[in-house]
Amino acid sequence: MRQQPYHHGDLRRALLTEAVTVIGESGPHAVSLRDLARRTGVSHAAPQHHFGDKAGLLTAIAAEGFELLARSLESAGDDLLDAGVAYVRFATSHKAHFEVMFTPALYHADSPEVAAPRERAGEALAARAPKRREARLAAWSIVHGFATLWLSGALTDIGDDPAAAARPVIRLLLR
Amino acid sequence: MRQQPYHHGDLRRALLTEAVTVIGESGPHAVSLRDLARRTGVSHAAPQHHFGDKAGLLTAIAAEGFELLARSLESAGDDLLDAGVAYVRFATSHKAHFEVMFTPALYHADSPEVAAPRERAGEALAARAPKRREARLAAWSIVHGFATLWLSGALTDIGDDPAAAARPVIRLLLR
DNA sequence: ATGCTATCTTGTCAGTGCCAAGTTTGGGGT
DNA sequence: ACCCCAAACTTGGCACTGACAAGATAGCAT
């Protein structure tokens, strides 16, 4: 006779989705386990069962993010320019994941749960990048910098399609 | 007859210094006004008098950061490569300031207190950067990306002097 | 059907940000 | 020299949070 069944069905997935929404709107610091529980209609301690602690929730988001990034890069083809644009597109269209992924103080960055997909994304990137270390660093830096600058609101005069705006910028390095 | 005088002398400065230390060690999310008060030997509400709220404290740190960045760039000379290296050197030697500066969700990013020094830093950067918009974006992106990747621990195979390691990387863009 | 276990709840505690009201102190105006 | 007033700080309190412990429920394998 209760409105919500005792077992949610897929609470873990629901919490992750809700968390990504909140982070995307207000940043990682704005997320609260109790608030997520309220939004999902469960008790205040339910999230702890699935993630252990708050860092565990963010670890799951980071892992999912590296997985998604790896897939994005893999499906971008072998061209370095296209891969770079795909990197920017991923970052700006998965704001929440990206912010968490590169803020290791927020989660269990050394957990195997996140190390595996991170390595997979790293390999996808390395396979399309130049062989010389400096050139590889330059390529990663320019796309990562463009993405983070856009995410932090420093690039307002660029239009509403950051991935498209990134293409001619990246080309300057690859010429 | 009390151990600590009622008036601290320069509590504002002391709180800022302590905050920068904590953020540098554990990130911005780890700082707590009450903890800073304890470390400084004042009551738990003293920080609010100087900064209004927690975001106000971080606003002061961001403002100080943009001021320091502007000075670093100005004293780096007119060469773009040197300015780029100076940018990376600032970011990696002022970890706490830099992290806060580019996480606007943490502070009052539209406050005039921080807008003025941010503009000054922007001008110092623009004065040394290429005139074409894409080239300017490329230069900012590559140094910002290198710096943030290093700060997030993604660049471990680079040695202990990130500014020096950045030079040949930046040169690839400017050739 | 029965018991086992993952899932979820209830209750509690220390810590935090913020607000309101009170206390102390240094310094400027007379 | 005095007063007094505004700035600096304290005390007390409230709502919220993360984490822990112990109990309740329900799906599932046997």
GROMACS .gro file of C-alpha atoms (C1' of nucleotides) in nm:
model
  410
    1MET     CA    1   0.000   0.000   0.000
    2ARG     CA    2   0.294   0.230  -0.006
    3GLN     CA    3   0.332   0.463  -0.298
    4GLN     CA    4   0.685   0.355  -0.375
    5PRO     CA    5   0.776  -0.013  -0.371
    6TYR     CA    6   1.038  -0.111  -0.119
    7HIS     CA    7   1.277  -0.210  -0.390
    8HIS     CA    8   1.331   0.069  -0.636
    9GLY     CA    9   1.425  -0.146  -0.930
   10ASP     CA   10   1.732   0.035  -1.050
   11LEU     CA   11   1.819   0.280  -0.778
   12ARG     CA   12   2.186   0.284  -0.862
   13ARG     CA   13   2.119   0.396  -1.218
   14ALA     CA   14   1.859   0.650  -1.102
   15LEU     CA   15   2.100   0.803  -0.851
   16LEU     CA   16   2.375   0.831  -1.110
   17THR     CA   17   2.142   1.000  -1.358
   18GLU     CA   18   2.013   1.243  -1.100
   19ALA     CA   19   2.368   1.319  -0.982
   20VAL     CA   20   2.483   1.393  -1.336
   21THR     CA   21   2.193   1.634  -1.378
   22VAL     CA   22   2.269   1.821  -1.057
   23ILE     CA   23   2.643   1.838  -1.131
   24GLY     CA   24   2.576   1.960  -1.481
   25GLU     CA   25   2.364   2.243  -1.347
   26SER     CA   26   2.558   2.345  -1.037
   27GLY     CA   27   2.890   2.165  -1.028
   28PRO     CA   28   3.018   1.866  -0.829
   29HIS     CA   29   3.024   2.053  -0.498
   30ALA     CA   30   2.648   2.103  -0.514
   31VAL     CA   31   2.558   1.737  -0.505
   32SER     CA   32   2.441   1.587  -0.178
   33LEU     CA   33   2.361   1.223  -0.112
   34ARG     CA   34   2.057   1.316   0.094
   35ASP     CA   35   1.925   1.543  -0.177
   36LEU     CA   36   1.969   1.271  -0.437
   37ALA     CA   37   1.781   1.033  -0.209
   38ARG     CA   38   1.495   1.282  -0.176
   39ARG     CA   39   1.477   1.338  -0.553
   40THR     CA   40   1.470   0.964  -0.610
   41GLY     CA   41   1.210   0.902  -0.342
   42VAL     CA   42   1.418   0.679  -0.116
   43SER     CA   43   1.546   0.712   0.239
   44HIS     CA   44   1.846   0.927   0.320
   45ALA     CA   45   2.081   0.634   0.369
   46ALA     CA   46   1.991   0.435   0.059
   47PRO     CA   47   2.270   0.580  -0.161
   48GLN     CA   48   2.538   0.461   0.079
   49HIS     CA   49   2.444   0.101   0.013
   50HIS     CA   50   2.525   0.136  -0.356
   51PHE     CA   51   2.830   0.359  -0.344
   52GLY     CA   52   2.974   0.331   0.006
   53ASP     CA   53   3.031   0.701   0.039
   54LYS     CA   54   3.000   1.021  -0.159
   55ALA     CA   55   3.340   0.971  -0.322
   56GLY     CA   56   3.217   0.630  -0.433
   57LEU     CA   57   2.930   0.788  -0.623
   58LEU     CA   58   3.168   1.025  -0.796
   59THR     CA   59   3.403   0.735  -0.869
   60ALA     CA   60   3.122   0.562  -1.054
   61ILE     CA   61   3.056   0.879  -1.254
   62ALA     CA   62   3.424   0.916  -1.340
   63ALA     CA   63   3.444   0.552  -1.450
   64GLU     CA   64   3.137   0.593  -1.667
   65GLY     CA   65   3.289   0.910  -1.810
   66PHE     CA   66   3.616   0.746  -1.913
   67GLU     CA   67   3.417   0.464  -2.069
   68LEU     CA   68   3.209   0.712  -2.270
   69LEU     CA   69   3.518   0.909  -2.370
   70ALA     CA   70   3.690   0.594  -2.491
   71ARG     CA   71   3.388   0.508  -2.706
   72SER     CA   72   3.370   0.862  -2.845
   73LEU     CA   73   3.735   0.858  -2.945
   74GLU     CA   74   3.716   0.509  -3.092
   75SER     CA   75   3.422   0.598  -3.311
   76ALA     CA   76   3.586   0.921  -3.426
   77GLY     CA   77   3.808   0.741  -3.673
   78ASP     CA   78   4.184   0.753  -3.707
   79ASP     CA   79   4.233   1.115  -3.800
   80LEU     CA   80   4.396   1.317  -3.523
   81LEU     CA   81   4.200   1.631  -3.599
   82ASP     CA   82   3.871   1.444  -3.583
   83ALA     CA   83   3.977   1.276  -3.260
   84GLY     CA   84   4.059   1.617  -3.111
   85VAL     CA   85   3.723   1.757  -3.208
   86ALA     CA   86   3.560   1.446  -3.061
   87TYR     CA   87   3.747   1.509  -2.735
   88VAL     CA   88   3.610   1.863  -2.716
   89ARG     CA   89   3.264   1.745  -2.814
   90PHE     CA   90   3.267   1.483  -2.540
   91ALA     CA   91   3.383   1.732  -2.275
   92THR     CA   92   3.126   1.995  -2.360
   93SER     CA   93   2.835   1.755  -2.406
   94HIS     CA   94   2.919   1.557  -2.091
   95LYS     CA   95   3.010   1.850  -1.869
   96ALA     CA   96   2.934   1.668  -1.544
   97HIS     CA   97   3.133   1.355  -1.626
   98PHE     CA   98   3.428   1.553  -1.758
   99GLU     CA   99   3.449   1.783  -1.457
  100VAL     CA  100   3.451   1.490  -1.218
  101MET     CA  101   3.697   1.285  -1.424
  102PHE     CA  102   3.965   1.552  -1.404
  103THR     CA  103   3.911   1.647  -1.040
  104PRO     CA  104   4.065   1.340  -0.878
  105ALA     CA  105   4.045   1.491  -0.531
  106LEU     CA  106   3.671   1.434  -0.545
  107TYR     CA  107   3.674   1.057  -0.593
  108HIS     CA  108   3.874   0.737  -0.540
  109ALA     CA  109   4.104   0.802  -0.833
  110ASP     CA  110   4.317   0.495  -0.769
  111SER     CA  111   4.025   0.255  -0.757
  112PRO     CA  112   4.041  -0.023  -1.017
  113GLU     CA  113   3.680   0.057  -1.103
  114VAL     CA  114   3.801   0.378  -1.266
  115ALA     CA  115   4.159   0.283  -1.355
  116ALA     CA  116   4.052   0.033  -1.619
  117PRO     CA  117   3.830   0.261  -1.829
  118ARG     CA  118   4.079   0.544  -1.784
  119GLU     CA  119   4.347   0.327  -1.935
  120ARG     CA  120   4.120   0.232  -2.220
  121ALA     CA  121   4.054   0.599  -2.296
  122GLY     CA  122   4.425   0.670  -2.274
  123GLU     CA  123   4.497   0.399  -2.529
  124ALA     CA  124   4.229   0.526  -2.764
  125LEU     CA  125   4.390   0.868  -2.744
  126ALA     CA  126   4.747   0.743  -2.784
  127ALA     CA  127   4.656   0.532  -3.087
  128ARG     CA  128   4.550   0.847  -3.274
  129ALA     CA  129   4.816   1.082  -3.142
  130PRO     CA  130   5.166   1.154  -3.274
  131LYS     CA  131   5.447   0.924  -3.169
  132ARG     CA  132   5.680   1.194  -3.036
  133ARG     CA  133   5.609   1.266  -2.673
  134GLU     CA  134   5.610   1.643  -2.712
  135ALA     CA  135   5.370   1.633  -3.003
  136ARG     CA  136   5.141   1.400  -2.812
  137LEU     CA  137   5.144   1.633  -2.512
  138ALA     CA  138   5.077   1.933  -2.733
  139ALA     CA  139   4.776   1.768  -2.893
  140TRP     CA  140   4.627   1.655  -2.564
  141SER     CA  141   4.698   1.993  -2.403
  142ILE     CA  142   4.532   2.199  -2.675
  143VAL     CA  143   4.209   2.001  -2.681
  144HIS     CA  144   4.195   1.964  -2.304
  145GLY     CA  145   4.267   2.333  -2.254
  146PHE     CA  146   4.006   2.441  -2.504
  147ALA     CA  147   3.749   2.216  -2.339
  148THR     CA  148   3.820   2.325  -1.981
  149LEU     CA  149   3.832   2.692  -2.073
  150TRP     CA  150   3.492   2.658  -2.237
  151LEU     CA  151   3.352   2.466  -1.939
  152SER     CA  152   3.474   2.730  -1.695
  153GLY     CA  153   3.296   2.999  -1.894
  154ALA     CA  154   3.611   3.172  -2.012
  155LEU     CA  155   3.518   3.133  -2.381
  156THR     CA  156   3.195   3.325  -2.426
  157ASP     CA  157   3.269   3.484  -2.764
  158ILE     CA  158   3.275   3.158  -2.952
  159GLY     CA  159   2.917   3.068  -3.029
  160ASP     CA  160   2.715   2.774  -2.907
  161ASP     CA  161   2.904   2.495  -3.081
  162PRO     CA  162   3.241   2.460  -2.908
  163ALA     CA  163   3.337   2.145  -3.097
  164ALA     CA  164   3.299   2.324  -3.430
  165ALA     CA  165   3.489   2.626  -3.300
  166ALA     CA  166   3.769   2.399  -3.182
  167ARG     CA  167   3.843   2.255  -3.526
  168PRO     CA  168   4.030   2.552  -3.679
  169VAL     CA  169   4.212   2.604  -3.350
  170ILE     CA  170   4.339   2.248  -3.338
  171ARG     CA  171   4.435   2.269  -3.705
  172LEU     CA  172   4.686   2.540  -3.619
  173LEU     CA  173   4.886   2.287  -3.420
  174LEU     CA  174   4.865   2.010  -3.679
  175ARG     CA  175   4.959   2.205  -3.985
  176MET     CA  176   4.543   3.811   3.045
  177ARG     CA  177   4.416   3.598   2.762
  178GLN     CA  178   4.662   3.410   2.549
  179GLN     CA  179   4.529   3.549   2.226
  180PRO     CA  180   4.446   3.918   2.202
  181TYR     CA  181   4.087   3.992   2.116
  182HIS     CA  182   4.192   4.154   1.793
  183HIS     CA  183   4.403   3.922   1.586
  184GLY     CA  184   4.588   4.191   1.400
  185ASP     CA  185   4.559   4.059   1.048
  186LEU     CA  186   4.305   3.784   1.063
  187ARG     CA  187   4.195   3.831   0.704
  188ARG     CA  188   4.545   3.770   0.574
  189ALA     CA  189   4.598   3.478   0.812
  190LEU     CA  190   4.276   3.311   0.699
  191LEU     CA  191   4.367   3.352   0.332
  192THR     CA  192   4.711   3.203   0.386
  193GLU     CA  193   4.574   2.910   0.580
  194ALA     CA  194   4.304   2.851   0.319
  195VAL     CA  195   4.558   2.848   0.038
  196THR     CA  196   4.761   2.590   0.229
  197VAL     CA  197   4.464   2.361   0.283
  198ILE     CA  198   4.342   2.393  -0.077
  199GLY     CA  199   4.690   2.325  -0.208
  200GLU     CA  200   4.705   2.004  -0.007
  201SER     CA  201   4.351   1.871  -0.042
  202GLY     CA  202   4.160   2.080  -0.294
  203PRO     CA  203   3.900   2.353  -0.259
  204HIS     CA  204   3.627   2.118  -0.137
  205ALA     CA  205   3.834   2.034   0.170
  206VAL     CA  206   3.836   2.384   0.312
  207SER     CA  207   3.596   2.466   0.596
  208LEU     CA  208   3.547   2.804   0.757
  209ARG     CA  209   3.527   2.651   1.103
  210ASP     CA  210   3.847   2.456   1.048
  211LEU     CA  211   4.026   2.770   0.932
  212ALA     CA  212   3.900   2.948   1.243
  213ARG     CA  213   4.035   2.670   1.463
  214ARG     CA  214   4.374   2.674   1.290
  215THR     CA  215   4.392   3.048   1.330
  216GLY     CA  216   4.285   3.042   1.694
  217VAL     CA  217   3.966   3.245   1.660
  218SER     CA  218   3.599   3.167   1.711
  219HIS     CA  219   3.401   2.973   1.456
  220ALA     CA  220   3.215   3.276   1.321
  221ALA     CA  221   3.509   3.511   1.287
  222PRO     CA  222   3.576   3.434   0.919
  223GLN     CA  223   3.226   3.542   0.822
  224HIS     CA  224   3.297   3.893   0.935
  225HIS     CA  225   3.577   3.929   0.682
  226PHE     CA  226   3.437   3.739   0.387
  227GLY     CA  227   3.060   3.724   0.434
  228ASP     CA  228   3.040   3.360   0.338
  229LYS     CA  229   3.255   3.074   0.217
  230ALA     CA  230   3.221   3.182  -0.145
  231GLY     CA  231   3.346   3.524  -0.036
  232LEU     CA  232   3.667   3.372   0.095
  233LEU     CA  233   3.721   3.189  -0.233
  234THR     CA  234   3.639   3.509  -0.422
  235ALA     CA  235   3.922   3.682  -0.241
  236ILE     CA  236   4.157   3.396  -0.332
  237ALA     CA  237   4.051   3.410  -0.697
  238ALA     CA  238   4.102   3.787  -0.706
  239GLU     CA  239   4.445   3.752  -0.551
  240GLY     CA  240   4.522   3.479  -0.804
  241PHE     CA  241   4.433   3.689  -1.109
  242GLU     CA  242   4.641   3.971  -0.965
  243LEU     CA  243   4.941   3.740  -0.923
  244LEU     CA  244   4.891   3.594  -1.270
  245ALA     CA  245   4.881   3.941  -1.424
  246ARG     CA  246   5.208   4.031  -1.253
  247SER     CA  247   5.369   3.703  -1.363
  248LEU     CA  248   5.273   3.760  -1.725
  249GLU     CA  249   5.377   4.125  -1.720
  250SER     CA  250   5.720   4.044  -1.586
  251ALA     CA  251   5.769   3.761  -1.836
  252GLY     CA  252   5.854   4.001  -2.117
  253ASP     CA  253   5.696   4.031  -2.460
  254ASP     CA  254   5.786   3.695  -2.607
  255LEU     CA  255   5.485   3.467  -2.648
  256LEU     CA  256   5.678   3.153  -2.567
  257ASP     CA  257   5.811   3.302  -2.245
  258ALA     CA  258   5.464   3.424  -2.153
  259GLY     CA  259   5.327   3.075  -2.210
  260VAL     CA  260   5.591   2.921  -1.990
  261ALA     CA  261   5.515   3.184  -1.727
  262TYR     CA  262   5.147   3.087  -1.742
  263VAL     CA  263   5.233   2.723  -1.674
  264ARG     CA  264   5.479   2.821  -1.403
  265PHE     CA  265   5.216   3.033  -1.230
  266ALA     CA  266   4.953   2.758  -1.245
  267THR     CA  267   5.179   2.488  -1.109
  268SER     CA  268   5.341   2.701  -0.839
  269HIS     CA  269   5.009   2.853  -0.727
  270LYS     CA  270   4.800   2.537  -0.747
  271ALA     CA  271   4.540   2.657  -0.499
  272HIS     CA  272   4.483   2.996  -0.656
  273PHE     CA  273   4.468   2.851  -1.006
  274GLU     CA  274   4.220   2.580  -0.919
  275VAL     CA  275   3.986   2.828  -0.757
  276MET     CA  276   4.021   3.088  -1.033
  277PHE     CA  277   3.896   2.848  -1.300
  278THR     CA  278   3.619   2.691  -1.095
  279PRO     CA  279   3.373   2.981  -1.098
  280ALA     CA  280   3.096   2.775  -0.941
  281LEU     CA  281   3.290   2.796  -0.615
  282TYR     CA  282   3.295   3.175  -0.578
  283HIS     CA  283   3.120   3.498  -0.671
  284ALA     CA  284   3.265   3.506  -1.020
  285ASP     CA  285   3.074   3.817  -1.123
  286SER     CA  286   3.189   4.022  -0.826
  287PRO     CA  287   3.379   4.341  -0.917
  288GLU     CA  288   3.640   4.239  -0.661
  289VAL     CA  289   3.749   3.963  -0.896
  290ALA     CA  290   3.639   4.105  -1.232
  291ALA     CA  291   3.897   4.384  -1.224
  292PRO     CA  292   4.209   4.172  -1.173
  293ARG     CA  293   4.072   3.910  -1.413
  294GLU     CA  294   4.048   4.176  -1.680
  295ARG     CA  295   4.398   4.293  -1.604
  296ALA     CA  296   4.531   3.939  -1.646
  297GLY     CA  297   4.333   3.903  -1.967
  298GLU     CA  298   4.493   4.217  -2.106
  299ALA     CA  299   4.840   4.104  -2.007
  300LEU     CA  300   4.775   3.782  -2.193
  301ALA     CA  301   4.621   3.946  -2.500
  302ALA     CA  302   4.907   4.192  -2.532
  303ARG     CA  303   5.150   3.904  -2.583
  304ALA     CA  304   4.926   3.677  -2.789
  305PRO     CA  305   4.870   3.661  -3.166
  306LYS     CA  306   4.619   3.896  -3.319
  307ARG     CA  307   4.414   3.633  -3.502
  308ARG     CA  308   4.142   3.494  -3.280
  309GLU     CA  309   4.212   3.130  -3.360
  310ALA     CA  310   4.582   3.167  -3.291
  311ARG     CA  311   4.509   3.342  -2.965
  312LEU     CA  312   4.271   3.064  -2.861
  313ALA     CA  313   4.524   2.799  -2.960
  314ALA     CA  314   4.795   2.959  -2.749
  315TRP     CA  315   4.574   3.001  -2.444
  316SER     CA  316   4.434   2.650  -2.483
  317ILE     CA  317   4.770   2.477  -2.505
  318VAL     CA  318   4.917   2.640  -2.196
  319HIS     CA  319   4.594   2.613  -1.998
  320GLY     CA  320   4.552   2.252  -2.097
  321PHE     CA  321   4.908   2.161  -2.010
  322ALA     CA  322   4.871   2.330  -1.672
  323THR     CA  323   4.537   2.171  -1.579
  324LEU     CA  324   4.647   1.826  -1.695
  325TRP     CA  325   4.953   1.854  -1.475
  326LEU     CA  326   4.748   1.979  -1.180
  327SER     CA  327   4.503   1.692  -1.210
  328GLY     CA  328   4.788   1.444  -1.196
  329ALA     CA  329   4.751   1.325  -1.555
  330LEU     CA  330   5.111   1.413  -1.644
  331THR     CA  331   5.328   1.203  -1.420
  332ASP     CA  332   5.596   1.108  -1.670
  333ILE     CA  333   5.727   1.458  -1.712
  334GLY     CA  334   5.963   1.526  -1.426
  335ASP     CA  335   5.931   1.773  -1.145
  336ASP     CA  336   5.959   2.095  -1.345
  337PRO     CA  337   5.639   2.132  -1.546
  338ALA     CA  338   5.726   2.482  -1.667
  339ALA     CA  339   6.047   2.358  -1.824
  340ALA     CA  340   5.870   2.060  -1.975
  341ALA     CA  341   5.607   2.289  -2.123
  342ARG     CA  342   5.853   2.493  -2.329
  343PRO     CA  343   5.920   2.246  -2.614
  344VAL     CA  344   5.551   2.158  -2.620
  345ILE     CA  345   5.443   2.519  -2.665
  346ARG     CA  346   5.713   2.569  -2.926
  347LEU     CA  347   5.540   2.313  -3.147
  348LEU     CA  348   5.245   2.547  -3.182
  349LEU     CA  349   5.452   2.858  -3.242
  350ARG     CA  350   5.688   2.723  -3.505
  351DA     C1'  351   0.737  -2.301   0.129
  352DT     C1'  352   1.134  -2.155   0.328
  353DG     C1'  353   1.543  -1.938   0.428
  354DC     C1'  354   1.917  -1.632   0.254
  355DT     C1'  355   2.084  -1.219   0.103
  356DA     C1'  356   2.071  -0.787  -0.135
  357DT     C1'  357   1.813  -0.386  -0.081
  358DC     C1'  358   1.625  -0.027   0.166
  359DT     C1'  359   1.472   0.220   0.633
  360DT     C1'  360   1.516   0.434   1.086
  361DG     C1'  361   1.778   0.650   1.426
  362DT     C1'  362   2.174   0.887   1.566
  363DC     C1'  363   2.614   1.167   1.588
  364DA     C1'  364   2.969   1.494   1.478
  365DG     C1'  365   3.077   1.851   1.164
  366DT     C1'  366   2.948   2.247   0.866
  367DG     C1'  367   2.753   2.711   0.684
  368DC     C1'  368   2.502   3.077   0.809
  369DC     C1'  369   2.238   3.396   1.099
  370DA     C1'  370   2.137   3.692   1.517
  371DA     C1'  371   2.270   3.908   1.923
  372DG     C1'  372   2.610   4.019   2.248
  373DT     C1'  373   3.106   4.166   2.394
  374DT     C1'  374   3.556   4.376   2.348
  375DT     C1'  375   3.883   4.707   2.179
  376DG     C1'  376   4.130   5.057   1.931
  377DG     C1'  377   4.116   5.514   1.761
  378DG     C1'  378   3.908   5.957   1.607
  379DG     C1'  379   3.669   6.375   1.741
  380DT     C1'  380   3.597   6.706   2.092
  381DA     C1'  381   4.236   6.351   2.849
  382DC     C1'  382   3.803   6.161   2.772
  383DC     C1'  383   3.419   5.950   2.548
  384DC     C1'  384   3.202   5.685   2.240
  385DC     C1'  385   3.143   5.448   1.828
  386DA     C1'  386   3.238   5.150   1.476
  387DA     C1'  387   3.508   4.760   1.359
  388DA     C1'  388   3.654   4.316   1.517
  389DC     C1'  389   3.548   3.921   1.735
  390DT     C1'  390   3.248   3.578   2.046
  391DT     C1'  391   2.852   3.303   2.186
  392DG     C1'  392   2.455   3.049   2.085
  393DG     C1'  393   2.161   2.829   1.784
  394DC     C1'  394   1.938   2.616   1.359
  395DA     C1'  395   1.905   2.336   0.949
  396DC     C1'  396   2.161   2.045   0.666
  397DT     C1'  397   2.513   1.698   0.553
  398DG     C1'  398   2.800   1.245   0.549
  399DA     C1'  399   2.869   0.845   0.785
  400DC     C1'  400   2.764   0.461   1.084
  401DA     C1'  401   2.475   0.092   1.314
  402DA     C1'  402   2.088  -0.185   1.353
  403DG     C1'  403   1.649  -0.326   1.193
  404DA     C1'  404   1.281  -0.424   0.829
  405DT     C1'  405   1.145  -0.601   0.370
  406DA     C1'  406   1.136  -0.857  -0.041
  407DG     C1'  407   1.301  -1.110  -0.433
  408DC     C1'  408   1.509  -1.551  -0.545
  409DA     C1'  409   1.720  -1.995  -0.537
  410DT     C1'  410   1.643  -2.436  -0.367
   0.00000   0.00000   0.00000
